[in-house]
Amino acid sequence: MRLKDKVALITGGANGIGRETARLFVLEGAFVAIADYDETAGVEVLLELQAAALVEQAIFVKVDVSDAISVEQMVSSVVEQFGTLDILINNAGITRDSMLSKMTLEQWHQVIDVNLNGVFYCTKFAAPHMVQKGKGKIINTSSIVGVNGNIGQTNYAATKAGVIGMTKTWAKELGFKGVTVNAVAPGYIETGMVAKVPEKVLQAMIEKVPLRRLGRPQDIAKAYLYLASDDADYVNGTVLEVDGGLVI
Ligand code: CAA
Ligand code: NAI
């Protein structure tokens, strides 16, 4: 019960890594707001928790993180329903991969809007609640692509590098107010996002991983759990790479 009675807001909590994180956090005793624009999948997660008699610990909030007004309403709704906010996991993200020569302006802006603006909006509206109580944990989702770049991902790499910049800035701005800010940089993880990668590229990626496998959503959920728990109270401004050794 490493998160007993903590209130956690997980964006992109309806699928993939976020979904696994919502489940794990509930099992660790947290009250969890699953915030996503995929309402169908969000309701599915609640039904799964209901089957495990854990549904009263979770709510679904529909949000588009790229829309500041929607984000402001989401944060208010979570604080209203659970009474406080202890943990924010900025996990929602998208890809629109294309070579630089073919990348459209729309692909560029879509990814910036969700992965970069979305993280800014969520933190802007959530952080004051943590600052007010003098304690909180913010965990941002970067990527090994934000550290090293990747073919076909100009837009995505820019956002995930930007997330690292925001993480370090907020760690400095909010640390002395009791709020820690860290990032996780996953490698290739088995979710719908990676399912879009051409098989040839994916196999080449797996061969570069010393563990010779893709990551699983649980691998990242456990990293989020560590950073969200009291065990990480003195960890601030770090980027935790969870990639099976892909980039060493
Ligand atoms: N690494 C190495 N080589 C790559 C590559 C990569 N990531 N992506 C593409 N290539 C290679 C292709 O194998 C191909 O090589 P050949 O000419 O020898 O066959 C060449 O680059 C051109 O690629 P395509 O023929 O596929 O070109 P395209 O214009 O049709 O498609 C693309 C370009 C959309 C970028 C497509 O190649 C692609 O989807 N690549 C994968 C990009 C990727 O790795 N995305 C990660 C998504 S998961 C994620 O983002 C999570 C995370 O944080 C890690
Ligand atoms: P996923 O596609 O399985 O889940 C992403 C979730 O975000 C979905 O539920 C989707 O509905 C939600 N979402 C997307 N745009 C949204 C918006 N505008 N508003 C609200 N919700 C929105 O992807 P996955 O793999 O679980 O990714 C989670 C995070 O991890 C993302 O930030 C991604 O960039 C990052 N990541 C993923 C890696 C991987 O290999 N799967 C590797 C490195 C980072």
XYZ file of C-alpha atoms in Angstrom, residues 93-97 103 105-118 153-160:
28
model
C 0.639 11.278 -25.656
C 0.382 10.625 -29.390
C 2.635 10.006 -32.383
C 2.242 11.249 -35.949
C 5.425 9.784 -37.442
C 5.864 15.780 -42.283
C 2.232 21.117 -40.574
C -0.842 19.371 -39.192
C 1.261 16.408 -37.967
C 3.715 18.827 -36.358
C 1.023 20.846 -34.554
C -1.062 17.832 -33.442
C 1.867 16.323 -31.576
C 2.977 19.650 -30.077
C -0.597 20.332 -28.934
C -1.003 17.043 -27.053
C 2.490 16.085 -25.895
C 3.894 19.510 -25.060
C 1.011 21.953 -24.550
C -0.967 19.199 -22.793
C 9.857 11.589 -35.212
C 10.858 15.266 -35.511
C 7.612 16.370 -33.878
C 7.547 13.720 -31.152
C 11.254 14.102 -30.280
C 10.801 17.878 -29.938
C 7.951 17.377 -27.474
C 9.659 14.693 -25.419
